[in-house]
Coordinates of C-alpha atoms in Angstrom, one line a residue:
M195 CA -27.8 14.4 -4.5
E196 CA -26.5 10.9 -5.0
E197 CA -24.2 12.0 -7.3
E198 CA -22.7 15.0 -5.3
K199 CA -22.5 12.5 -2.3
K200 CA -20.4 10.4 -4.5
S201 CA -18.2 12.8 -6.0
N202 CA -17.4 14.3 -2.2
R203 CA -16.7 10.6 -1.4
R204 CA -14.0 10.4 -4.0
K205 CA -12.4 13.7 -3.4
F206 CA -12.1 12.4 0.2
L207 CA -10.7 9.4 -0.5
Q208 CA -8.1 10.7 -3.2
L209 CA -7.0 13.2 -0.3
T210 CA -6.8 10.6 2.0
V211 CA -4.5 8.5 0.0
V212 CA -2.8 11.5 -1.1
S213 CA -2.0 12.2 2.4
G214 CA -0.7 8.7 3.1
A215 CA 1.7 9.0 0.3
A216 CA 2.9 12.4 1.3
I217 CA 3.6 10.7 4.9
A218 CA 5.4 7.8 3.2
T219 CA 7.4 9.9 1.5
G220 CA 8.2 12.6 4.3
A221 CA 6.6 15.6 2.2
G222 CA 3.8 15.9 5.0
L223 CA 0.3 17.3 4.1
R224 CA 1.0 20.2 5.2
N225 CA 3.2 21.1 3.0
A226 CA 1.3 19.9 0.4
F227 CA -1.4 22.5 1.4
S228 CA 1.0 25.0 2.3
E229 CA 0.8 27.5 -0.9
P230 CA -2.0 28.7 -3.0
N231 CA -3.1 26.2 -5.3
S232 CA -2.9 27.0 -9.1
E233 CA -4.5 24.1 -10.7
L234 CA -6.9 22.7 -8.3
A235 CA -8.2 26.3 -7.8
K236 CA -8.9 26.6 -11.3
S237 CA -10.7 23.5 -11.8
Q238 CA -13.2 24.3 -9.0
N239 CA -15.5 26.9 -7.8
A240 CA -14.1 29.7 -5.6
G241 CA -14.9 29.3 -1.9
E242 CA -15.6 25.0 -2.3
S243 CA -14.2 23.2 0.3
V244 CA -12.9 19.5 0.3
H245 CA -12.3 17.2 3.1
A246 CA -8.2 16.1 3.6
L247 CA -7.0 14.0 6.3
T248 CA -3.7 15.7 8.2
A249 CA -0.9 13.7 9.0
S250 CA -1.7 13.8 12.7
G251 CA -5.0 11.6 12.0
D252 CA -7.7 14.9 12.0
L253 CA -10.2 15.3 9.5
V254 CA -10.2 19.0 8.4
Q255 CA -11.9 21.0 5.5
V256 CA -9.6 22.9 3.0
D257 CA -10.5 25.9 0.7
T258 CA -9.5 25.1 -2.7
A259 CA -8.2 28.5 -2.8
H260 CA -5.5 27.6 -0.2
A261 CA -4.9 24.2 -1.9
R262 CA -2.7 23.4 -4.4
A263 CA -2.0 20.0 -6.4
V264 CA 0.4 17.4 -5.2
V265 CA 3.5 17.2 -7.6
H266 CA 4.3 13.2 -7.5
H267 CA 7.7 11.9 -8.3
P268 CA 9.2 8.2 -8.5
V269 CA 9.8 7.1 -4.7
T270 CA 13.1 6.0 -3.7
N271 CA 14.1 2.1 -4.0
D272 CA 14.1 1.7 -0.3
E273 CA 10.4 3.7 -0.3
A274 CA 9.5 1.2 -2.7
R275 CA 10.7 -1.7 -1.0
T276 CA 9.1 0.0 2.6
G277 CA 5.4 0.6 1.2
I278 CA 3.0 3.1 2.0
A279 CA 2.9 3.5 6.1
G280 CA -0.5 2.4 7.8
K281 CA -2.1 0.7 4.9
R282 CA -2.9 -2.8 4.3
F283 CA -4.4 -3.0 0.6
V284 CA -6.8 -5.4 -0.6
M285 CA -9.2 -6.2 -3.7
V286 CA -12.5 -7.9 -3.7
I287 CA -14.0 -9.4 -7.1
D288 CA -17.7 -10.1 -7.0
L289 CA -17.9 -13.1 -9.3
A290 CA -22.0 -12.4 -9.5
K291 CA -21.3 -9.3 -11.1
C292 CA -18.6 -9.8 -13.6
D293 CA -19.7 -10.5 -17.4
G294 CA -16.4 -11.4 -18.8
C295 CA -15.9 -8.0 -20.9
K296 CA -12.1 -8.1 -20.2
K297 CA -12.1 -4.2 -19.8
C298 CA -9.8 -4.8 -16.9
T299 CA -7.2 -6.7 -18.5
V300 CA -7.1 -4.1 -21.4
A301 CA -6.8 -1.0 -18.9
C302 CA -3.9 -3.1 -17.2
Q303 CA -2.2 -3.7 -20.5
K304 CA -2.2 -0.3 -21.5
M305 CA -1.4 1.1 -18.2
H306 CA 1.9 -1.3 -17.5
F307 CA 2.5 -1.2 -21.6
T308 CA 2.4 -4.7 -21.7
P309 CA 2.0 -6.7 -24.7
K310 CA -1.5 -8.1 -26.0
D311 CA -0.3 -11.5 -25.0
R312 CA 0.6 -11.1 -21.5
E313 CA -2.4 -10.4 -19.1
W314 CA -1.4 -9.8 -15.6
M315 CA -5.2 -9.9 -15.1
K316 CA -6.6 -12.7 -16.7
V317 CA -10.3 -13.6 -17.1
F318 CA -11.3 -17.4 -16.9
E319 CA -14.5 -18.7 -17.9
M320 CA -15.1 -21.3 -14.9
Q321 CA -17.8 -23.9 -14.3
D322 CA -18.3 -25.8 -11.1
S323 CA -20.1 -28.7 -12.5
E324 CA -22.1 -30.0 -15.5
T325 CA -25.3 -29.2 -13.9
T326 CA -24.2 -25.6 -13.0
P327 CA -23.7 -22.6 -15.3
S328 CA -20.6 -20.9 -16.0
Y329 CA -19.1 -17.6 -14.8
W330 CA -16.4 -15.1 -15.2
M331 CA -13.2 -15.3 -12.8
P332 CA -10.8 -12.4 -13.1
K333 CA -7.4 -13.7 -11.4
P334 CA -4.7 -10.7 -10.8
C335 CA -1.6 -11.7 -8.7
F336 CA -2.8 -12.6 -5.0
H337 CA 0.0 -10.4 -3.5
C338 CA -0.2 -13.1 -0.5
D339 CA 0.7 -12.6 3.3
N340 CA 2.7 -15.9 3.1
P341 CA 4.1 -15.4 -0.4
P342 CA 6.2 -18.7 -1.7
C343 CA 7.6 -16.5 -4.7
T344 CA 9.7 -14.0 -2.1
K345 CA 10.9 -17.0 0.0
V346 CA 12.8 -18.7 -2.9
C347 CA 14.3 -15.7 -4.3
P348 CA 18.3 -16.0 -4.0
V349 CA 18.5 -12.1 -4.6
N350 CA 15.6 -10.5 -2.7
A351 CA 14.5 -9.1 -6.0
T352 CA 10.8 -10.0 -5.0
F353 CA 9.8 -8.6 -1.7
K354 CA 6.7 -8.4 0.5
R355 CA 5.8 -4.6 1.8
Q356 CA 4.0 -3.5 4.8
D357 CA 1.2 -2.3 3.0
G358 CA 0.6 -5.9 1.8
I359 CA 1.8 -5.6 -1.8
V360 CA 4.5 -7.9 -3.4
L361 CA 6.6 -6.2 -5.8
I362 CA 9.5 -7.3 -8.1
D363 CA 12.6 -5.2 -8.7
N364 CA 13.8 -6.1 -12.1
E365 CA 17.3 -4.4 -11.4
R366 CA 18.0 -6.9 -9.0
C367 CA 16.2 -10.0 -10.7
I368 CA 18.6 -12.7 -12.3
G369 CA 16.0 -14.5 -14.2
C370 CA 16.4 -17.9 -12.0
R371 CA 12.5 -17.8 -12.3
F372 CA 12.5 -19.8 -8.9
C373 CA 9.6 -17.3 -8.0
M374 CA 7.6 -18.6 -11.0
A375 CA 8.0 -22.4 -10.0
A376 CA 6.8 -21.6 -6.5
C377 CA 4.0 -19.4 -7.2
P378 CA 0.9 -21.8 -7.2
Y379 CA -1.3 -19.3 -9.0
S380 CA 1.0 -19.1 -12.0
S381 CA 0.6 -15.1 -11.5
R382 CA 4.3 -14.5 -12.8
F383 CA 5.7 -13.9 -16.6
F384 CA 9.2 -13.6 -18.2
N385 CA 10.6 -11.6 -20.6
W386 CA 12.4 -14.0 -23.0
E387 CA 13.3 -11.3 -25.4
R388 CA 14.2 -7.9 -25.2
P389 CA 10.6 -5.9 -24.5
V390 CA 9.5 -3.2 -27.2
E391 CA 10.1 0.2 -25.7
T392 CA 7.7 3.0 -26.4
P393 CA 9.0 6.6 -26.0
E394 CA 7.1 7.3 -23.3
M395 CA 8.4 4.2 -21.3
A396 CA 12.1 5.4 -22.1
L397 CA 11.3 8.9 -20.6
T398 CA 9.8 7.0 -17.1
P399 CA 12.6 6.6 -14.6
Y400 CA 12.7 3.2 -13.2
S401 CA 11.1 2.2 -9.9
P402 CA 9.9 -1.2 -8.5
E403 CA 6.5 0.7 -8.0
Q404 CA 5.5 0.8 -11.8
G405 CA 7.9 -2.1 -13.0
Y406 CA 9.2 -0.6 -16.5
P407 CA 11.0 0.2 -18.4
R408 CA 11.3 -3.8 -18.2
R409 CA 14.4 -5.8 -19.0
V410 CA 15.1 -8.8 -20.8
G411 CA 15.6 -11.8 -18.7
T412 CA 13.4 -10.5 -16.0
V413 CA 10.2 -11.8 -14.1
E414 CA 6.9 -9.3 -14.0
K415 CA 3.6 -9.6 -12.7
C416 CA 0.5 -7.7 -11.5
D417 CA 1.5 -5.3 -8.9
F418 CA -1.7 -3.6 -7.6
C419 CA -0.5 -0.1 -8.8
P420 CA 1.2 1.5 -6.0
D421 CA 2.0 4.3 -8.0
M422 CA -1.3 5.2 -9.0
I423 CA -2.1 4.8 -5.2
R424 CA 0.3 7.1 -4.0
Q425 CA -1.5 9.6 -6.4
G426 CA -4.8 9.0 -4.5
K427 CA -6.3 6.6 -7.8
M428 CA -7.5 3.3 -8.1
P429 CA -5.5 0.6 -9.9
G430 CA -6.4 0.8 -13.5
C431 CA -8.5 -2.4 -13.4
I432 CA -10.8 -1.2 -10.6
S433 CA -11.4 2.1 -12.3
A434 CA -12.1 0.2 -16.0
C435 CA -14.5 -2.4 -14.6
A436 CA -18.0 -1.1 -16.2
M437 CA -19.7 -4.0 -13.9
K438 CA -18.3 -2.5 -10.9
A439 CA -17.4 -5.7 -9.9
L440 CA -13.9 -5.1 -8.7
Y441 CA -13.2 -3.1 -5.2
F442 CA -9.9 -1.8 -4.0
G443 CA -9.3 -0.3 -0.4
D444 CA -7.6 -0.6 2.6
E445 CA -8.2 -3.6 5.1
N446 CA -6.9 -1.6 8.0
E447 CA -9.7 1.0 7.3
D448 CA -12.0 -1.8 7.2
A449 CA -13.2 -0.1 3.5
V450 CA -13.2 -0.9 -0.2
T451 CA -14.5 1.0 -3.2
N452 CA -15.5 0.2 -6.8
S453 CA -15.3 2.0 -10.2
D454 CA -18.6 3.8 -9.3
G455 CA -17.3 5.3 -5.9
E456 CA -19.5 2.9 -3.9
T457 CA -17.7 2.3 -0.6
V458 CA -18.5 -0.3 1.6
R459 CA -17.3 -2.1 4.9
L460 CA -15.0 -5.0 3.6
S461 CA -15.9 -7.0 6.7
T462 CA -19.6 -6.7 6.3
L463 CA -19.1 -7.4 2.2
L464 CA -17.0 -10.7 2.8
E465 CA -19.3 -11.8 5.8
Q466 CA -22.6 -10.9 4.1
N467 CA -21.7 -12.5 0.8
A468 CA -19.6 -15.4 1.8
G469 CA -16.2 -14.0 0.8
Y470 CA -13.4 -16.5 0.3
R471 CA -10.1 -16.8 -1.1
Y472 CA -8.8 -18.6 -3.8
M473 CA -7.0 -21.9 -2.8
E474 CA -7.0 -20.8 0.4
D475 CA -5.8 -24.3 2.2
L476 CA -2.4 -23.6 0.6
G477 CA -1.7 -21.2 3.6
T478 CA -0.4 -18.7 1.2
K479 CA -3.2 -16.1 2.4
P480 CA -4.0 -14.0 -0.7
R481 CA -5.0 -10.2 -0.3
V482 CA -7.7 -11.1 -3.1
Y483 CA -11.1 -11.9 -2.1
Y484 CA -13.8 -13.5 -4.3
L485 CA -17.8 -13.3 -3.7
P486 CA -19.6 -16.4 -5.1
P487 CA -21.4 -16.1 -8.5
K488 CA -24.6 -16.4 -6.9
N489 CA -28.0 -14.6 -8.4
R490 CA -25.7 -13.4 -11.5
R491 CA -26.6 -10.2 -12.5
Y492 CA -25.4 -10.5 -16.1
P493 CA -26.7 -12.9 -19.2
K494 CA -25.0 -16.3 -19.3
P495 CA -21.3 -16.1 -21.1
D496 CA -22.1 -16.6 -24.9
L497 CA -20.0 -19.3 -26.2
D498 CA -19.4 -17.7 -29.6
H499 CA -17.8 -14.8 -27.5
A500 CA -16.1 -16.9 -25.4
A501 CA -14.4 -18.9 -28.0
S502 CA -13.3 -15.8 -29.8
G503 CA -11.7 -13.8 -26.9
H504 CA -11.9 -15.8 -23.5
A505 CA -9.5 -18.5 -22.1
A506 CA -11.8 -21.3 -21.2
V507 CA -10.8 -23.1 -17.9
K508 CA -13.0 -25.3 -15.7
S509 CA -12.8 -25.6 -12.3

Protein backbone atom coordinates (compact mmCIF):
# COMPACT_ATOMS: atom_id res chain seq x y z
CA MET A 1 0.00 0.00 0.00
CA GLU A 2 2.81 2.38 0.94
CA GLU A 3 4.63 1.67 -2.31
CA GLU A 4 1.43 2.35 -4.25
CA LYS A 5 1.03 5.70 -2.49
CA LYS A 6 4.59 6.67 -3.41
CA SER A 7 4.00 5.65 -7.02
CA ASN A 8 0.85 7.74 -7.24
CA ARG A 9 2.67 10.67 -5.65
CA ARG A 10 5.45 10.43 -8.21
CA LYS A 11 2.90 10.40 -11.04
CA PHE A 12 1.17 13.40 -9.53
CA LEU A 13 4.41 15.30 -9.13
CA GLN A 14 5.45 14.53 -12.69
CA LEU A 15 2.17 15.69 -14.18
CA THR A 16 2.16 18.76 -11.96
CA VAL A 17 5.57 19.85 -13.17
CA VAL A 18 4.76 18.90 -16.74
CA SER A 19 1.72 21.13 -16.57
CA GLY A 20 3.90 23.97 -15.30
CA ALA A 21 6.27 23.44 -18.20
CA ALA A 22 3.39 23.39 -20.64
CA ILE A 23 2.10 26.64 -19.25
CA ALA A 24 5.55 28.18 -19.45
CA THR A 25 5.95 27.14 -23.04
CA GLY A 26 2.46 28.20 -23.99
CA ALA A 27 1.37 24.70 -24.91
CA GLY A 28 -1.22 24.29 -22.17
CA LEU A 29 -2.15 21.07 -20.42
CA ARG A 30 -5.40 20.79 -22.34
CA ASN A 31 -3.47 20.22 -25.54
CA ALA A 32 -1.18 17.78 -23.79
CA PHE A 33 -4.13 15.51 -22.99
CA SER A 34 -6.30 16.24 -26.00
CA GLU A 35 -5.33 13.23 -28.07
CA PRO A 36 -5.38 9.52 -27.25
CA ASN A 37 -2.09 8.49 -25.75
CA SER A 38 0.06 5.98 -27.52
CA GLU A 39 3.07 5.36 -25.27
CA LEU A 40 1.47 6.20 -21.94
CA ALA A 41 -1.55 3.95 -22.52
CA LYS A 42 0.66 1.05 -23.51
CA SER A 43 2.67 1.35 -20.33
CA GLN A 44 -0.29 1.33 -17.96
CA ASN A 45 -3.40 -0.72 -17.38
CA ALA A 46 -6.53 0.26 -19.28
CA GLY A 47 -8.94 2.25 -17.17
CA GLU A 48 -6.27 3.44 -14.78
CA SER A 49 -6.47 7.11 -13.94
CA VAL A 50 -3.86 9.56 -12.79
CA HIS A 51 -4.07 12.99 -11.20
CA ALA A 52 -3.20 16.05 -13.25
CA LEU A 53 -3.12 19.78 -12.56
CA THR A 54 -4.82 21.85 -15.26
CA ALA A 55 -3.68 25.20 -16.55
CA SER A 56 -6.40 26.85 -14.45
CA GLY A 57 -5.09 25.19 -11.28
CA ASP A 58 -7.76 22.50 -10.94
CA LEU A 59 -6.79 18.99 -9.85
CA VAL A 60 -8.49 16.44 -12.11
CA GLN A 61 -8.38 12.72 -12.79
CA VAL A 62 -7.44 11.66 -16.30
CA ASP A 63 -7.91 8.20 -17.76
CA THR A 64 -4.62 7.05 -19.23
CA ALA A 65 -6.49 5.88 -22.34
CA HIS A 66 -7.20 9.55 -23.11
CA ALA A 67 -3.74 10.83 -22.25
CA ARG A 68 -0.69 11.08 -24.41
CA ALA A 69 2.93 11.60 -23.63
CA VAL A 70 4.17 15.18 -23.81
CA VAL A 71 6.92 15.70 -26.38
CA HIS A 72 9.60 18.01 -25.00
CA HIS A 73 11.53 20.36 -27.24
CA PRO A 74 14.32 22.73 -26.25
CA VAL A 75 12.88 26.01 -25.09
CA THR A 76 13.70 29.30 -26.74
CA ASN A 77 16.39 31.54 -25.32
CA ASP A 78 13.72 33.92 -24.00
CA GLU A 79 11.90 31.07 -22.25
CA ALA A 80 15.18 29.83 -20.79
CA ARG A 81 15.83 33.30 -19.40
CA THR A 82 12.33 33.71 -17.97
CA GLY A 83 12.02 30.35 -16.20
CA ILE A 84 8.96 28.35 -15.20
CA ALA A 85 6.07 30.55 -14.12
CA GLY A 86 4.82 30.28 -10.56
CA LYS A 87 7.74 28.20 -9.29
CA ARG A 88 10.54 28.95 -6.82
CA PHE A 89 12.85 25.96 -6.83
CA VAL A 90 14.79 25.05 -3.72
CA MET A 91 17.13 22.26 -2.56
CA VAL A 92 17.59 20.83 0.94
CA ILE A 93 20.60 18.70 1.92
CA ASP A 94 20.36 16.59 5.08
CA LEU A 95 23.93 16.26 6.38
CA ALA A 96 22.81 13.65 8.89
CA LYS A 97 21.99 11.26 6.05
CA CYS A 98 24.84 11.90 3.58
CA ASP A 99 27.45 9.11 3.65
CA GLY A 100 29.83 10.73 1.14
CA CYS A 101 29.31 8.12 -1.58
CA LYS A 102 29.36 10.83 -4.29
CA LYS A 103 26.69 9.16 -6.39
CA CYS A 104 25.19 12.62 -6.77
CA THR A 105 28.45 13.85 -8.28
CA VAL A 106 28.72 10.91 -10.67
CA ALA A 107 25.11 11.30 -11.83
CA CYS A 108 25.65 15.03 -12.41
CA GLN A 109 28.78 14.42 -14.46
CA LYS A 110 27.04 11.80 -16.57
CA MET A 111 24.01 14.00 -17.20
CA HIS A 112 26.03 17.07 -18.15
CA PHE A 113 28.94 15.32 -19.91
CA THR A 114 31.44 16.99 -17.60
CA PRO A 115 35.03 15.70 -17.30
CA LYS A 116 35.81 13.53 -14.28
CA ASP A 117 37.88 16.26 -12.67
CA ARG A 118 35.04 18.79 -12.94
CA GLU A 119 32.48 18.38 -10.18
CA TRP A 120 29.47 20.69 -10.29
CA MET A 121 28.32 18.88 -7.12
CA LYS A 122 31.33 18.61 -4.81
CA VAL A 123 31.31 16.48 -1.66
CA PHE A 124 33.62 17.66 1.12
CA GLU A 125 34.63 15.98 4.34
CA MET A 126 33.99 18.45 7.14
CA GLN A 127 34.95 18.57 10.82
CA ASP A 128 33.81 21.44 13.00
CA SER A 129 36.38 20.85 15.79
CA GLU A 130 38.95 18.32 16.96
CA THR A 131 36.51 16.91 19.48
CA THR A 132 33.63 16.36 17.06
CA PRO A 133 33.30 13.67 14.37
CA SER A 134 33.59 14.50 10.70
CA TYR A 135 30.70 14.44 8.25
CA TRP A 136 30.06 14.88 4.50
CA MET A 137 28.85 18.07 2.84
CA PRO A 138 27.60 18.07 -0.79
CA LYS A 139 27.96 21.54 -2.31
CA PRO A 140 26.27 22.56 -5.60
CA CYS A 141 25.79 26.09 -6.91
CA PHE A 142 23.53 27.81 -4.37
CA HIS A 143 21.44 29.74 -6.96
CA CYS A 144 21.40 32.77 -4.67
CA ASP A 145 18.46 35.18 -4.64
CA ASN A 146 20.98 38.01 -4.29
CA PRO A 147 23.70 36.62 -6.60
CA PRO A 148 26.96 38.61 -6.83
CA CYS A 149 27.85 36.74 -10.03
CA THR A 150 25.03 38.15 -12.17
CA LYS A 151 25.72 41.73 -11.05
CA VAL A 152 29.27 41.79 -12.42
CA CYS A 153 28.64 40.17 -15.82
CA PRO A 154 29.18 42.90 -18.46
CA VAL A 155 27.17 41.12 -21.17
CA ASN A 156 24.28 39.64 -19.14
CA ALA A 157 25.46 36.12 -19.95
CA THR A 158 24.68 34.88 -16.45
CA PHE A 159 21.25 35.73 -15.13
CA LYS A 160 18.67 35.05 -12.42
CA ARG A 161 15.28 33.60 -13.48
CA GLN A 162 11.89 34.16 -11.87
CA ASP A 163 11.86 30.52 -10.67
CA GLY A 164 15.03 31.09 -8.65
CA ILE A 165 17.53 29.37 -10.94
CA VAL A 166 20.78 31.11 -11.97
CA LEU A 167 21.98 30.10 -15.44
CA ILE A 168 24.78 30.91 -17.90
CA ASP A 169 24.28 31.49 -21.63
CA ASN A 170 27.60 30.37 -23.10
CA GLU A 171 26.66 31.92 -26.45
CA ARG A 172 26.90 35.31 -24.70
CA CYS A 173 29.76 34.56 -22.29
CA ILE A 174 32.96 36.40 -23.26
CA GLY A 175 35.17 34.60 -20.76
CA CYS A 176 36.05 37.61 -18.58
CA ARG A 177 35.58 35.43 -15.43
CA PHE A 178 34.25 38.37 -13.39
CA CYS A 179 31.46 36.05 -12.21
CA MET A 180 33.99 33.49 -10.94
CA ALA A 181 35.76 36.19 -8.94
CA ALA A 182 32.48 37.47 -7.52
CA CYS A 183 31.10 34.07 -6.43
CA PRO A 184 32.00 33.55 -2.74
CA TYR A 185 31.32 29.81 -3.02
CA SER A 186 33.73 28.94 -5.89
CA SER A 187 30.92 27.17 -7.73
CA ARG A 188 31.99 28.09 -11.27
CA PHE A 189 34.39 26.49 -13.75
CA PHE A 190 36.19 27.83 -16.80
CA ASN A 191 36.68 25.95 -20.07
CA TRP A 192 40.36 26.64 -20.67
CA GLU A 193 40.56 24.11 -23.50
CA ARG A 194 38.24 23.10 -26.28
CA PRO A 195 35.81 20.64 -24.64
CA VAL A 196 35.58 17.07 -25.87
CA GLU A 197 32.29 16.70 -27.72
CA THR A 198 30.50 13.35 -27.82
CA PRO A 199 28.17 12.45 -30.73
CA GLU A 200 25.22 12.79 -28.37
CA MET A 201 26.26 16.30 -27.41
CA ALA A 202 26.82 17.26 -31.04
CA LEU A 203 23.23 16.25 -31.91
CA THR A 204 21.72 18.24 -29.05
CA PRO A 205 20.48 21.76 -29.87
CA TYR A 206 22.05 24.31 -27.55
CA SER A 207 20.01 25.79 -24.75
CA PRO A 208 21.13 27.71 -21.64
CA GLU A 209 18.97 25.22 -19.71
CA GLN A 210 21.38 22.35 -20.37
CA GLY A 211 24.66 24.19 -20.96
CA TYR A 212 26.02 22.05 -23.80
CA PRO A 213 27.50 21.77 -26.29
CA ARG A 214 30.00 23.73 -24.15
CA ARG A 215 32.50 26.21 -25.60
CA VAL A 216 36.12 26.98 -24.97
CA GLY A 217 36.64 30.25 -23.10
CA THR A 218 33.29 30.19 -21.28
CA VAL A 219 32.11 29.60 -17.71
CA GLU A 220 29.81 26.80 -16.49
CA LYS A 221 28.33 25.49 -13.23
CA CYS A 222 25.50 23.52 -11.59
CA ASP A 223 22.19 24.56 -13.16
CA PHE A 224 19.57 22.68 -11.07
CA CYS A 225 18.76 20.69 -14.27
CA PRO A 226 15.93 22.95 -15.56
CA ASP A 227 15.55 20.84 -18.70
CA MET A 228 14.79 17.82 -16.50
CA ILE A 229 12.34 19.82 -14.40
CA ARG A 230 10.39 20.77 -17.53
CA GLN A 231 10.02 17.04 -18.22
CA GLY A 232 8.60 16.45 -14.75
CA LYS A 233 11.81 14.82 -13.51
CA MET A 234 14.09 15.49 -10.59
CA PRO A 235 17.63 16.86 -11.06
CA GLY A 236 20.14 14.05 -11.59
CA CYS A 237 21.82 14.44 -8.20
CA ILE A 238 18.51 14.14 -6.34
CA SER A 239 17.44 10.94 -8.13
CA ALA A 240 20.85 9.32 -7.61
CA CYS A 241 21.06 9.87 -3.85
CA ALA A 242 20.77 6.39 -2.30
CA MET A 243 20.71 7.87 1.22
CA LYS A 244 17.66 10.04 0.42
CA ALA A 245 19.66 12.95 1.78
CA LEU A 246 18.86 15.40 -1.02
CA TYR A 247 15.45 17.04 -1.39
CA PHE A 248 14.23 19.23 -4.24
CA GLY A 249 10.97 21.07 -4.74
CA ASP A 250 9.01 24.28 -5.03
CA GLU A 251 9.09 26.85 -2.24
CA ASN A 252 5.75 28.25 -3.43
CA GLU A 253 4.15 24.83 -2.85
CA ASP A 254 6.05 24.47 0.45
CA ALA A 255 7.02 20.94 -0.58
CA VAL A 256 10.27 19.08 -1.31
CA THR A 257 10.81 15.46 -2.39
CA ASN A 258 13.76 13.07 -2.15
CA SER A 259 14.86 10.11 -4.30
CA ASP A 260 12.49 7.77 -2.46
CA GLY A 261 9.48 9.85 -3.43
CA GLU A 262 9.08 11.08 0.14
CA THR A 263 7.48 14.53 0.03
CA VAL A 264 7.55 16.77 3.09
CA ARG A 265 6.64 20.35 3.90
CA LEU A 266 9.66 22.58 3.32
CA SER A 267 8.85 24.96 6.18
CA THR A 268 8.34 22.13 8.67
CA LEU A 269 11.51 20.33 7.56
CA LEU A 270 13.60 23.46 8.07
CA GLU A 271 11.95 24.51 11.31
CA GLN A 272 12.08 21.12 13.05
CA ASN A 273 15.67 20.43 11.99
CA ALA A 274 17.21 23.89 12.43
CA GLY A 275 17.82 24.31 8.70
CA TYR A 276 20.36 26.92 7.68
CA ARG A 277 22.10 28.33 4.60
CA TYR A 278 25.85 28.21 4.03
CA MET A 279 27.62 31.50 4.78
CA GLU A 280 24.24 33.17 5.07
CA ASP A 281 25.80 36.22 6.71
CA LEU A 282 27.09 37.30 3.28
CA GLY A 283 23.55 38.30 2.35
CA THR A 284 23.53 36.27 -0.86
CA LYS A 285 20.34 34.38 0.13
CA PRO A 286 21.21 30.89 -1.22
CA ARG A 287 18.38 28.66 -2.42
CA VAL A 288 20.10 25.60 -0.94
CA TYR A 289 19.42 24.76 2.71
CA TYR A 290 21.35 22.41 4.98
CA LEU A 291 20.09 20.32 7.88
CA PRO A 292 22.78 19.88 10.58
CA PRO A 293 24.66 16.54 10.90
CA LYS A 294 23.01 15.67 14.21
CA ASN A 295 22.36 12.00 15.10
CA ARG A 296 24.17 10.84 11.96
CA ARG A 297 22.55 7.91 10.18
CA TYR A 298 25.69 6.46 8.58
CA PRO A 299 29.01 5.12 9.91
CA LYS A 300 31.87 7.49 10.65
CA PRO A 301 33.67 8.34 7.34
CA ASP A 302 36.43 5.87 6.63
CA LEU A 303 39.80 7.64 6.46
CA ASP A 304 41.24 5.31 3.80
CA HIS A 305 38.12 5.85 1.67
CA ALA A 306 38.38 9.58 2.19
CA ALA A 307 42.04 9.64 1.20
CA SER A 308 41.33 7.80 -2.04
CA GLY A 309 38.28 9.60 -3.30
CA HIS A 310 37.20 12.63 -1.34
CA ALA A 311 38.51 16.12 -0.93
CA ALA A 312 39.22 16.90 2.72
CA VAL A 313 38.14 20.34 3.82
CA LYS A 314 38.17 21.41 7.43
CA SER A 315 35.73 24.05 8.44
